[in-house]
PDB file of C-alpha atoms in Angstrom:
ATOM      1  CA  UNK S 105      26.001  -1.817 -14.017  1.00 45.00           C
ATOM      2  CA  UNK S 106      22.236  -2.399 -13.454  1.00 62.00           C
ATOM      3  CA  UNK S 107      19.862  -0.692 -12.498  1.00 77.00           C
ATOM      4  CA  UNK S 108      16.468  -3.498 -12.097  1.00 91.00           C
ATOM      5  CA  UNK S 109      15.191  -3.019  -9.238  1.00 96.00           C
ATOM      6  CA  UNK S 110      15.118  -6.418  -6.946  1.00 98.00           C
ATOM      7  CA  UNK S 111      12.085  -8.125  -6.270  1.00 97.00           C
ATOM      8  CA  UNK S 112      11.831 -11.148  -3.812  1.00 98.00           C
ATOM      9  CA  UNK S 113      10.109 -14.352  -4.252  1.00 98.00           C
ATOM     10  CA  UNK S 114      10.375 -16.954  -1.876  1.00 98.00           C
ATOM     11  CA  UNK S 115      10.187 -20.579  -2.690  1.00 97.00           C
ATOM     12  CA  UNK S 116       7.797 -22.552  -1.257  1.00 96.00           C
ATOM     13  CA  UNK S 117       6.534 -27.062  -0.901  1.00 91.00           C
ATOM     14  CA  UNK S 118       3.104 -26.900   0.740  1.00 91.00           C
ATOM     15  CA  UNK S 119       2.474 -30.215   2.888  1.00 90.00           C
ATOM     16  CA  UNK S 120      -1.268 -28.717   4.032  1.00 95.00           C
ATOM     17  CA  UNK S 121      -3.336 -26.275   3.566  1.00 96.00           C
ATOM     18  CA  UNK S 122      -2.932 -24.224   6.764  1.00 96.00           C
ATOM     19  CA  UNK S 123       0.395 -24.473   6.230  1.00 96.00           C
ATOM     20  CA  UNK S 124       1.135 -22.863   3.227  1.00 97.00           C
ATOM     21  CA  UNK S 125      -1.615 -19.987   3.942  1.00 97.00           C
ATOM     22  CA  UNK S 126       0.473 -18.893   6.703  1.00 97.00           C
ATOM     23  CA  UNK S 127       3.393 -19.254   4.587  1.00 97.00           C
ATOM     24  CA  UNK S 128       1.949 -16.789   1.306  1.00 98.00           C
ATOM     25  CA  UNK S 129       0.469 -14.070   4.254  1.00 98.00           C
ATOM     26  CA  UNK S 130       3.879 -13.581   5.756  1.00 98.00           C
ATOM     27  CA  UNK S 131       5.794 -13.612   2.421  1.00 98.00           C
ATOM     28  CA  UNK S 132       3.482 -10.912   1.925  1.00 98.00           C
ATOM     29  CA  UNK S 133       3.289  -9.479   5.241  1.00 98.00           C
ATOM     30  CA  UNK S 134       7.493  -9.159   5.175  1.00 98.00           C
ATOM     31  CA  UNK S 135       7.355  -7.490   1.187  1.00 98.00           C
ATOM     32  CA  UNK S 136       8.361 -10.344  -1.156  1.00 98.00           C
ATOM     33  CA  UNK S 137       6.783 -10.226  -4.367  1.00 98.00           C
ATOM     34  CA  UNK S 138       5.921 -13.535  -5.117  1.00 98.00           C
ATOM     35  CA  UNK S 139       5.687 -16.958  -3.711  1.00 98.00           C
ATOM     36  CA  UNK S 140       6.946 -19.549  -5.966  1.00 98.00           C
ATOM     37  CA  UNK S 141       6.255 -23.109  -6.176  1.00 98.00           C
ATOM     38  CA  UNK S 142       7.852 -26.734  -7.674  1.00 96.00           C
ATOM     39  CA  UNK S 143       6.322 -29.414  -9.806  1.00 97.00           C
ATOM     40  CA  UNK S 144       6.296 -33.302  -8.975  1.00 95.00           C
ATOM     41  CA  UNK S 145       4.116 -35.788  -8.015  1.00 96.00           C
ATOM     42  CA  UNK S 146       5.553 -35.838  -4.779  1.00 94.00           C
ATOM     43  CA  UNK S 147       4.128 -32.451  -3.822  1.00 95.00           C
ATOM     44  CA  UNK S 148       0.494 -31.072  -4.212  1.00 96.00           C
ATOM     45  CA  UNK S 149      -0.348 -29.707  -7.735  1.00 96.00           C
ATOM     46  CA  UNK S 150       1.395 -25.979  -8.495  1.00 97.00           C
ATOM     47  CA  UNK S 151      -1.637 -24.508 -10.296  1.00 98.00           C
ATOM     48  CA  UNK S 152      -4.540 -25.060  -7.554  1.00 97.00           C
ATOM     49  CA  UNK S 153      -2.178 -24.501  -4.826  1.00 98.00           C
ATOM     50  CA  UNK S 154      -1.384 -20.884  -5.871  1.00 98.00           C
ATOM     51  CA  UNK S 155      -4.623 -20.310  -6.795  1.00 98.00           C
ATOM     52  CA  UNK S 156      -5.026 -20.962  -3.099  1.00 97.00           C
ATOM     53  CA  UNK S 157      -2.178 -18.188  -2.375  1.00 98.00           C
ATOM     54  CA  UNK S 158      -2.733 -15.881  -4.548  1.00 98.00           C
ATOM     55  CA  UNK S 159      -6.478 -15.569  -3.535  1.00 97.00           C
ATOM     56  CA  UNK S 160      -5.400 -14.874   0.448  1.00 97.00           C
ATOM     57  CA  UNK S 161      -2.398 -12.292  -0.398  1.00 98.00           C
ATOM     58  CA  UNK S 162      -1.697  -9.577  -2.387  1.00 97.00           C
ATOM     59  CA  UNK S 163       1.567 -11.458  -4.293  1.00 98.00           C
ATOM     60  CA  UNK S 164       2.118 -12.406  -7.794  1.00 98.00           C
ATOM     61  CA  UNK S 165       2.511 -16.230  -8.345  1.00 98.00           C
ATOM     62  CA  UNK S 166       4.700 -19.014 -10.065  1.00 98.00           C
ATOM     63  CA  UNK S 167       5.470 -21.980 -10.987  1.00 98.00           C
ATOM     64  CA  UNK S 168       9.102 -22.774 -10.130  1.00 96.00           C
ATOM     65  CA  UNK S 169       9.553 -24.538 -12.420  1.00 94.00           C
ATOM     66  CA  UNK S 170       6.542 -27.139 -14.227  1.00 97.00           C
ATOM     67  CA  UNK S 171       7.735 -29.829 -15.758  1.00 96.00           C
ATOM     68  CA  UNK S 172       7.467 -30.092 -19.586  1.00 96.00           C
ATOM     69  CA  UNK S 173       7.199 -33.731 -19.385  1.00 97.00           C
ATOM     70  CA  UNK S 174       4.204 -34.010 -16.520  1.00 98.00           C
ATOM     71  CA  UNK S 175       1.909 -32.497 -18.778  1.00 97.00           C
ATOM     72  CA  UNK S 176       0.503 -32.405 -22.527  1.00 98.00           C
ATOM     73  CA  UNK S 177       1.963 -29.208 -23.839  1.00 98.00           C
ATOM     74  CA  UNK S 178      -2.037 -28.115 -24.297  1.00 98.00           C
ATOM     75  CA  UNK S 179      -3.362 -28.533 -20.837  1.00 98.00           C
ATOM     76  CA  UNK S 180      -0.234 -26.702 -19.089  1.00 98.00           C
ATOM     77  CA  UNK S 181      -0.897 -24.020 -21.268  1.00 98.00           C
ATOM     78  CA  UNK S 182      -4.672 -24.366 -20.759  1.00 98.00           C
ATOM     79  CA  UNK S 183      -3.566 -24.701 -16.860  1.00 98.00           C
ATOM     80  CA  UNK S 184      -1.306 -21.305 -17.109  1.00 98.00           C
ATOM     81  CA  UNK S 185      -3.611 -19.006 -19.022  1.00 98.00           C
ATOM     82  CA  UNK S 186      -6.533 -20.217 -16.305  1.00 98.00           C
ATOM     83  CA  UNK S 187      -4.056 -18.839 -13.407  1.00 98.00           C
ATOM     84  CA  UNK S 188      -3.091 -15.603 -15.492  1.00 98.00           C
ATOM     85  CA  UNK S 189      -6.878 -15.102 -15.738  1.00 97.00           C
ATOM     86  CA  UNK S 190      -8.131 -16.248 -12.413  1.00 97.00           C
ATOM     87  CA  UNK S 191      -4.988 -14.297 -11.212  1.00 98.00           C
ATOM     88  CA  UNK S 192      -5.211 -10.512 -13.126  1.00 97.00           C
ATOM     89  CA  UNK S 193      -2.037 -11.036 -14.715  1.00 97.00           C
ATOM     90  CA  UNK S 194      -0.439 -11.652 -10.727  1.00 98.00           C
ATOM     91  CA  UNK S 195       0.919 -15.306 -12.517  1.00 98.00           C
ATOM     92  CA  UNK S 196       4.723 -15.879 -13.609  1.00 98.00           C
ATOM     93  CA  UNK S 197       5.259 -19.537 -16.006  1.00 98.00           C
ATOM     94  CA  UNK S 198       8.231 -20.918 -15.599  1.00 98.00           C
ATOM     95  CA  UNK S 199       8.652 -24.000 -17.083  1.00 97.00           C
ATOM     96  CA  UNK S 200      11.474 -26.441 -18.178  1.00 94.00           C
ATOM     97  CA  UNK S 201      12.240 -30.196 -18.761  1.00 93.00           C
ATOM     98  CA  UNK S 202      11.435 -32.040 -15.667  1.00 92.00           C
ATOM     99  CA  UNK S 203      14.751 -32.303 -13.255  1.00 87.00           C
ATOM    100  CA  UNK S 204      16.037 -36.154 -13.762  1.00 87.00           C
ATOM    101  CA  UNK S 205      13.935 -37.693 -11.171  1.00 89.00           C
ATOM    102  CA  UNK S 206      10.372 -35.933 -13.566  1.00 93.00           C
ATOM    103  CA  UNK S 207      11.399 -39.515 -15.649  1.00 96.00           C
ATOM    104  CA  UNK S 208       9.406 -41.736 -13.219  1.00 96.00           C
ATOM    105  CA  UNK S 209       6.747 -39.227 -12.177  1.00 97.00           C
ATOM    106  CA  UNK S 210       6.302 -39.357 -16.146  1.00 97.00           C
ATOM    107  CA  UNK S 211       5.444 -43.259 -16.486  1.00 96.00           C
ATOM    108  CA  UNK S 212       3.185 -42.757 -13.755  1.00 97.00           C
ATOM    109  CA  UNK S 213       0.924 -40.558 -15.273  1.00 97.00           C
ATOM    110  CA  UNK S 214       1.437 -42.854 -18.200  1.00 97.00           C
ATOM    111  CA  UNK S 215       3.336 -40.291 -20.817  1.00 97.00           C
ATOM    112  CA  UNK S 216       6.806 -40.144 -22.557  1.00 96.00           C
ATOM    113  CA  UNK S 217       9.789 -38.908 -21.226  1.00 96.00           C
ATOM    114  CA  UNK S 218      11.230 -38.525 -24.589  1.00 95.00           C
ATOM    115  CA  UNK S 219      14.856 -36.824 -25.075  1.00 95.00           C
ATOM    116  CA  UNK S 220      16.552 -33.652 -24.618  1.00 93.00           C
ATOM    117  CA  UNK S 221      15.336 -32.020 -27.827  1.00 94.00           C
ATOM    118  CA  UNK S 222      11.780 -33.391 -27.440  1.00 96.00           C
ATOM    119  CA  UNK S 223      11.209 -32.262 -23.826  1.00 95.00           C
ATOM    120  CA  UNK S 224      12.749 -29.198 -25.431  1.00 95.00           C
ATOM    121  CA  UNK S 225       9.748 -29.239 -28.247  1.00 96.00           C
ATOM    122  CA  UNK S 226       7.287 -29.602 -25.556  1.00 97.00           C
ATOM    123  CA  UNK S 227       8.154 -26.054 -24.309  1.00 97.00           C
ATOM    124  CA  UNK S 228       8.069 -24.615 -27.493  1.00 97.00           C
ATOM    125  CA  UNK S 229       5.018 -26.101 -27.962  1.00 98.00           C
ATOM    126  CA  UNK S 230       3.358 -25.842 -24.372  1.00 98.00           C
ATOM    127  CA  UNK S 231       3.976 -21.837 -25.244  1.00 98.00           C
ATOM    128  CA  UNK S 232       3.069 -21.204 -28.013  1.00 98.00           C
ATOM    129  CA  UNK S 233      -0.433 -22.939 -26.916  1.00 98.00           C
ATOM    130  CA  UNK S 234       0.138 -20.126 -23.865  1.00 98.00           C
ATOM    131  CA  UNK S 235       0.742 -17.025 -26.563  1.00 97.00           C
ATOM    132  CA  UNK S 236      -2.850 -18.442 -28.200  1.00 98.00           C
ATOM    133  CA  UNK S 237      -4.916 -18.434 -25.273  1.00 98.00           C
ATOM    134  CA  UNK S 238      -3.155 -15.034 -23.933  1.00 98.00           C
ATOM    135  CA  UNK S 239      -4.239 -13.220 -26.625  1.00 95.00           C
ATOM    136  CA  UNK S 240      -3.782  -9.635 -25.598  1.00 93.00           C
ATOM    137  CA  UNK S 241      -2.831 -10.711 -22.495  1.00 93.00           C
ATOM    138  CA  UNK S 242       0.678 -11.932 -21.838  1.00 95.00           C
ATOM    139  CA  UNK S 243       1.786 -14.218 -19.322  1.00 98.00           C
ATOM    140  CA  UNK S 244       5.058 -13.405 -18.215  1.00 98.00           C
ATOM    141  CA  UNK S 245       7.575 -16.668 -18.901  1.00 98.00           C
ATOM    142  CA  UNK S 246      10.382 -18.344 -16.458  1.00 98.00           C
ATOM    143  CA  UNK S 247      13.234 -20.454 -18.487  1.00 97.00           C
ATOM    144  CA  UNK S 248      16.105 -22.298 -16.576  1.00 89.00           C
ATOM    145  CA  UNK S 249      19.009 -21.404 -18.691  1.00 86.00           C
ATOM    146  CA  UNK S 250      22.713 -23.826 -18.040  1.00 85.00           C
ATOM    147  CA  UNK S 251      23.242 -25.336 -21.491  1.00 87.00           C
ATOM    148  CA  UNK S 252      24.032 -23.674 -24.604  1.00 91.00           C
ATOM    149  CA  UNK S 253      19.739 -24.357 -26.080  1.00 93.00           C
ATOM    150  CA  UNK S 254      18.616 -24.058 -23.162  1.00 91.00           C
ATOM    151  CA  UNK S 255      20.130 -20.424 -23.244  1.00 94.00           C
ATOM    152  CA  UNK S 256      19.303 -20.336 -26.337  1.00 95.00           C
ATOM    153  CA  UNK S 257      15.600 -20.830 -25.752  1.00 96.00           C
ATOM    154  CA  UNK S 258      15.965 -18.280 -23.125  1.00 96.00           C
ATOM    155  CA  UNK S 259      17.254 -16.229 -25.077  1.00 96.00           C
ATOM    156  CA  UNK S 260      14.116 -15.753 -27.784  1.00 96.00           C
ATOM    157  CA  UNK S 261      11.013 -16.216 -24.660  1.00 97.00           C
ATOM    158  CA  UNK S 262      11.815 -16.338 -21.909  1.00 98.00           C
ATOM    159  CA  UNK S 263      10.752 -13.171 -20.096  1.00 98.00           C
ATOM    160  CA  UNK S 264      12.967 -13.687 -16.618  1.00 98.00           C
ATOM    161  CA  UNK S 265      15.901 -16.253 -16.640  1.00 97.00           C
ATOM    162  CA  UNK S 266      17.240 -18.282 -14.200  1.00 95.00           C
ATOM    163  CA  UNK S 267      20.961 -18.933 -13.653  1.00 88.00           C
ATOM    164  CA  UNK S 268      20.451 -22.325 -13.578  1.00 82.00           C
ATOM    165  CA  UNK S 269      23.689 -23.963 -12.539  1.00 84.00           C
ATOM    166  CA  UNK S 270      24.735 -26.053 -10.127  1.00 86.00           C
ATOM    167  CA  UNK S 271      25.842 -24.758  -6.888  1.00 85.00           C
ATOM    168  CA  UNK S 272      29.829 -24.704  -6.352  1.00 88.00           C
ATOM    169  CA  UNK S 273      30.191 -23.601 -10.612  1.00 91.00           C
ATOM    170  CA  UNK S 274      32.785 -20.176 -10.296  1.00 91.00           C
ATOM    171  CA  UNK S 275      31.416 -17.013 -10.654  1.00 93.00           C
ATOM    172  CA  UNK S 276      33.760 -16.114 -13.336  1.00 94.00           C
ATOM    173  CA  UNK S 277      31.594 -18.661 -15.142  1.00 94.00           C
ATOM    174  CA  UNK S 278      27.707 -17.576 -14.259  1.00 94.00           C
ATOM    175  CA  UNK S 279      29.735 -14.105 -15.374  1.00 95.00           C
ATOM    176  CA  UNK S 280      30.164 -15.925 -19.017  1.00 95.00           C
ATOM    177  CA  UNK S 281      26.710 -17.671 -19.463  1.00 95.00           C
ATOM    178  CA  UNK S 282      25.331 -14.018 -19.092  1.00 95.00           C
ATOM    179  CA  UNK S 283      27.981 -12.846 -21.179  1.00 96.00           C
ATOM    180  CA  UNK S 284      26.487 -15.125 -23.683  1.00 96.00           C
ATOM    181  CA  UNK S 285      22.681 -15.024 -22.719  1.00 96.00           C
ATOM    182  CA  UNK S 286      22.959 -10.979 -23.862  1.00 96.00           C
ATOM    183  CA  UNK S 287      24.956 -12.049 -26.695  1.00 96.00           C
ATOM    184  CA  UNK S 288      22.236 -14.201 -28.063  1.00 96.00           C
ATOM    185  CA  UNK S 289      18.437 -12.141 -26.901  1.00 96.00           C
ATOM    186  CA  UNK S 290      20.404  -9.432 -28.859  1.00 96.00           C
ATOM    187  CA  UNK S 291      17.565  -6.723 -28.793  1.00 95.00           C
ATOM    188  CA  UNK S 292      15.964  -8.434 -25.958  1.00 95.00           C
ATOM    189  CA  UNK S 293      18.397  -7.873 -23.614  1.00 95.00           C
ATOM    190  CA  UNK S 294      17.941  -5.215 -21.715  1.00 94.00           C
ATOM    191  CA  UNK S 295      14.258  -6.699 -21.376  1.00 95.00           C
ATOM    192  CA  UNK S 296      15.168 -10.132 -19.200  1.00 97.00           C
ATOM    193  CA  UNK S 297      15.220 -10.101 -15.798  1.00 97.00           C
ATOM    194  CA  UNK S 298      17.804 -12.139 -14.557  1.00 97.00           C
ATOM    195  CA  UNK S 299      16.688 -14.503 -11.265  1.00 97.00           C
ATOM    196  CA  UNK S 300      18.800 -16.121  -8.594  1.00 96.00           C
ATOM    197  CA  UNK S 301      17.694 -19.122  -6.349  1.00 94.00           C
ATOM    198  CA  UNK S 302      19.513 -18.922  -3.059  1.00 93.00           C
ATOM    199  CA  UNK S 303      19.297 -22.180  -1.125  1.00 87.00           C
ATOM    200  CA  UNK S 304      20.652 -20.372   2.556  1.00 89.00           C
ATOM    201  CA  UNK S 305      20.898 -16.714   3.281  1.00 93.00           C
ATOM    202  CA  UNK S 306      21.666 -15.428   6.691  1.00 93.00           C
ATOM    203  CA  UNK S 307      23.918 -17.406  10.007  1.00 91.00           C
ATOM    204  CA  UNK S 308      21.699 -20.556  10.585  1.00 87.00           C
ATOM    205  CA  UNK S 309      23.165 -23.255  10.219  1.00 83.00           C
ATOM    206  CA  UNK S 310      22.582 -25.416   7.599  1.00 82.00           C
ATOM    207  CA  UNK S 311      19.745 -27.739   6.827  1.00 75.00           C
ATOM    208  CA  UNK S 312      20.639 -31.728   6.120  1.00 76.00           C
ATOM    209  CA  UNK S 313      18.712 -31.067   2.925  1.00 74.00           C
ATOM    210  CA  UNK S 314      20.955 -28.600   1.271  1.00 72.00           C
ATOM    211  CA  UNK S 315      22.989 -31.614   0.659  1.00 68.00           C
ATOM    212  CA  UNK S 316      20.264 -32.922  -1.716  1.00 72.00           C
ATOM    213  CA  UNK S 317      19.710 -29.723  -3.224  1.00 72.00           C
ATOM    214  CA  UNK S 318      23.061 -28.685  -3.866  1.00 73.00           C
ATOM    215  CA  UNK S 319      24.747 -31.970  -4.020  1.00 76.00           C
ATOM    216  CA  UNK S 320      27.711 -31.143  -1.736  1.00 78.00           C
ATOM    217  CA  UNK S 321      27.925 -31.572   2.560  1.00 79.00           C
ATOM    218  CA  UNK S 322      26.847 -28.341   3.869  1.00 76.00           C
ATOM    219  CA  UNK S 323      30.149 -27.658   5.037  1.00 80.00           C
ATOM    220  CA  UNK S 324      31.415 -27.931   2.273  1.00 83.00           C
ATOM    221  CA  UNK S 325      29.025 -25.795   0.837  1.00 81.00           C
ATOM    222  CA  UNK S 326      29.986 -23.772   3.731  1.00 80.00           C
ATOM    223  CA  UNK S 327      32.731 -22.764   2.982  1.00 84.00           C
ATOM    224  CA  UNK S 328      31.847 -21.497  -0.558  1.00 85.00           C
ATOM    225  CA  UNK S 329      32.013 -18.413  -2.270  1.00 85.00           C
ATOM    226  CA  UNK S 330      28.506 -19.871  -3.618  1.00 90.00           C
ATOM    227  CA  UNK S 331      26.606 -18.166  -5.181  1.00 93.00           C
ATOM    228  CA  UNK S 332      23.608 -19.676  -3.693  1.00 91.00           C
ATOM    229  CA  UNK S 333      24.730 -18.450  -0.625  1.00 91.00           C
ATOM    230  CA  UNK S 334      23.937 -15.560   0.936  1.00 94.00           C
ATOM    231  CA  UNK S 335      25.253 -15.274   4.781  1.00 92.00           C
ATOM    232  CA  UNK S 336      26.100 -13.176   6.984  1.00 93.00           C
ATOM    233  CA  UNK S 337      24.241  -9.552   8.536  1.00 96.00           C
ATOM    234  CA  UNK S 338      21.547  -7.795   6.698  1.00 97.00           C
ATOM    235  CA  UNK S 339      23.690  -5.378   5.212  1.00 97.00           C
ATOM    236  CA  UNK S 340      26.056  -7.451   4.800  1.00 97.00           C
ATOM    237  CA  UNK S 341      24.318  -9.696   2.182  1.00 97.00           C
ATOM    238  CA  UNK S 342      22.497  -6.774   0.810  1.00 98.00           C
ATOM    239  CA  UNK S 343      25.509  -5.414  -0.211  1.00 97.00           C
ATOM    240  CA  UNK S 344      26.636  -8.960  -1.405  1.00 96.00           C
ATOM    241  CA  UNK S 345      23.126  -8.616  -3.589  1.00 97.00           C
ATOM    242  CA  UNK S 346      23.974  -4.707  -5.350  1.00 97.00           C
ATOM    243  CA  UNK S 347      27.402  -6.705  -6.072  1.00 97.00           C
ATOM    244  CA  UNK S 348      25.754  -9.331  -8.205  1.00 96.00           C
ATOM    245  CA  UNK S 349      23.242  -7.390  -9.509  1.00 97.00           C
ATOM    246  CA  UNK S 350      26.178  -5.343 -10.886  1.00 96.00           C
ATOM    247  CA  UNK S 351      28.054  -8.761 -12.371  1.00 96.00           C
ATOM    248  CA  UNK S 352      25.512 -10.101 -13.437  1.00 96.00           C
ATOM    249  CA  UNK S 353      22.510  -8.229 -13.598  1.00 96.00           C
ATOM    250  CA  UNK S 354      20.931 -10.516 -11.131  1.00 97.00           C
ATOM    251  CA  UNK S 355      18.003  -8.436 -10.018  1.00 97.00           C
ATOM    252  CA  UNK S 356      15.444 -11.112  -9.119  1.00 98.00           C
ATOM    253  CA  UNK S 357      16.086 -13.115  -5.712  1.00 98.00           C
ATOM    254  CA  UNK S 358      14.443 -16.118  -4.756  1.00 97.00           C
ATOM    255  CA  UNK S 359      15.442 -17.884  -1.611  1.00 96.00           C
ATOM    256  CA  UNK S 360      13.479 -21.673   0.688  1.00 93.00           C
ATOM    257  CA  UNK S 361      11.080 -20.713   2.861  1.00 95.00           C
ATOM    258  CA  UNK S 362      12.809 -22.622   5.347  1.00 92.00           C
ATOM    259  CA  UNK S 363      14.689 -18.873   5.474  1.00 94.00           C
ATOM    260  CA  UNK S 364      12.008 -16.579   4.648  1.00 96.00           C
ATOM    261  CA  UNK S 365      13.174 -14.325   7.494  1.00 97.00           C
ATOM    262  CA  UNK S 366      16.362 -14.636   7.340  1.00 96.00           C
ATOM    263  CA  UNK S 367      16.688 -12.820   4.439  1.00 97.00           C
ATOM    264  CA  UNK S 368      13.523 -10.399   5.441  1.00 98.00           C
ATOM    265  CA  UNK S 369      15.333  -7.806   6.308  1.00 97.00           C
ATOM    266  CA  UNK S 370      17.002  -7.388   3.791  1.00 98.00           C
ATOM    267  CA  UNK S 371      13.873  -7.154   1.696  1.00 98.00           C
ATOM    268  CA  UNK S 372      13.453  -4.207   3.342  1.00 97.00           C
ATOM    269  CA  UNK S 373      16.713  -2.662   2.776  1.00 97.00           C
ATOM    270  CA  UNK S 374      16.687  -3.347  -1.009  1.00 97.00           C
ATOM    271  CA  UNK S 375      13.452  -3.201  -1.712  1.00 93.00           C
ATOM    272  CA  UNK S 376      12.141  -0.469  -3.928  1.00 85.00           C
ATOM    273  CA  UNK S 377      16.230  -0.641  -4.965  1.00 86.00           C
TER     274      UNK S 377
END
């Protein structure tokens, strides 16, 4: 049984400054511990956006996740270290090899996309540079783990591991992923915080963007036992998250900002548990 306390994050994609500030302040007021932001040229840059977030509310901030090919390793480490310094240690650096859409964006920046191995090496190099820049500081690292090579990297370098499987992955496969991660991590296993991201929470009808995010029609996702869904009353959702913590060890739960208010009663029920 996992005894790590729950904490909750909100994944936001700001389009205006006022909207972003409203989301950040609301998340802090409702008891969320972290505001997270994706990376990509279709959005404002995550690093200044998160600096703004940390300045307007007493909340942790993090990239979810920075795409390594969009910056050189030294530049990415510089940005991450800067946020650690300016937020007095409230920054969590999520980094990965980049989703497929990042290939075109990398070309727009005049940077190489590289092979999967080269992009993983970029992640390692970035973390090495960050460690050097941090010195006595320690920026928490979040890595996503789905395949065996990403799993090995996460086991050796991550403080937080986001379980990166698609929305229709069976629970048994996720459980096996966690067992593999713990075996690879060895003595570090108990120190790693396991994270799970939710597409939706509560009882509201799923929005159209769910299909793009999940890769299946909303009604198919709704009818499934997807771990990226959390449905029901606040008590039912709280009970389910505690079952997932017992089953998989997941204690860091993030949700799309669309459902910030829907998950808020669960945050209230489980904060400190």
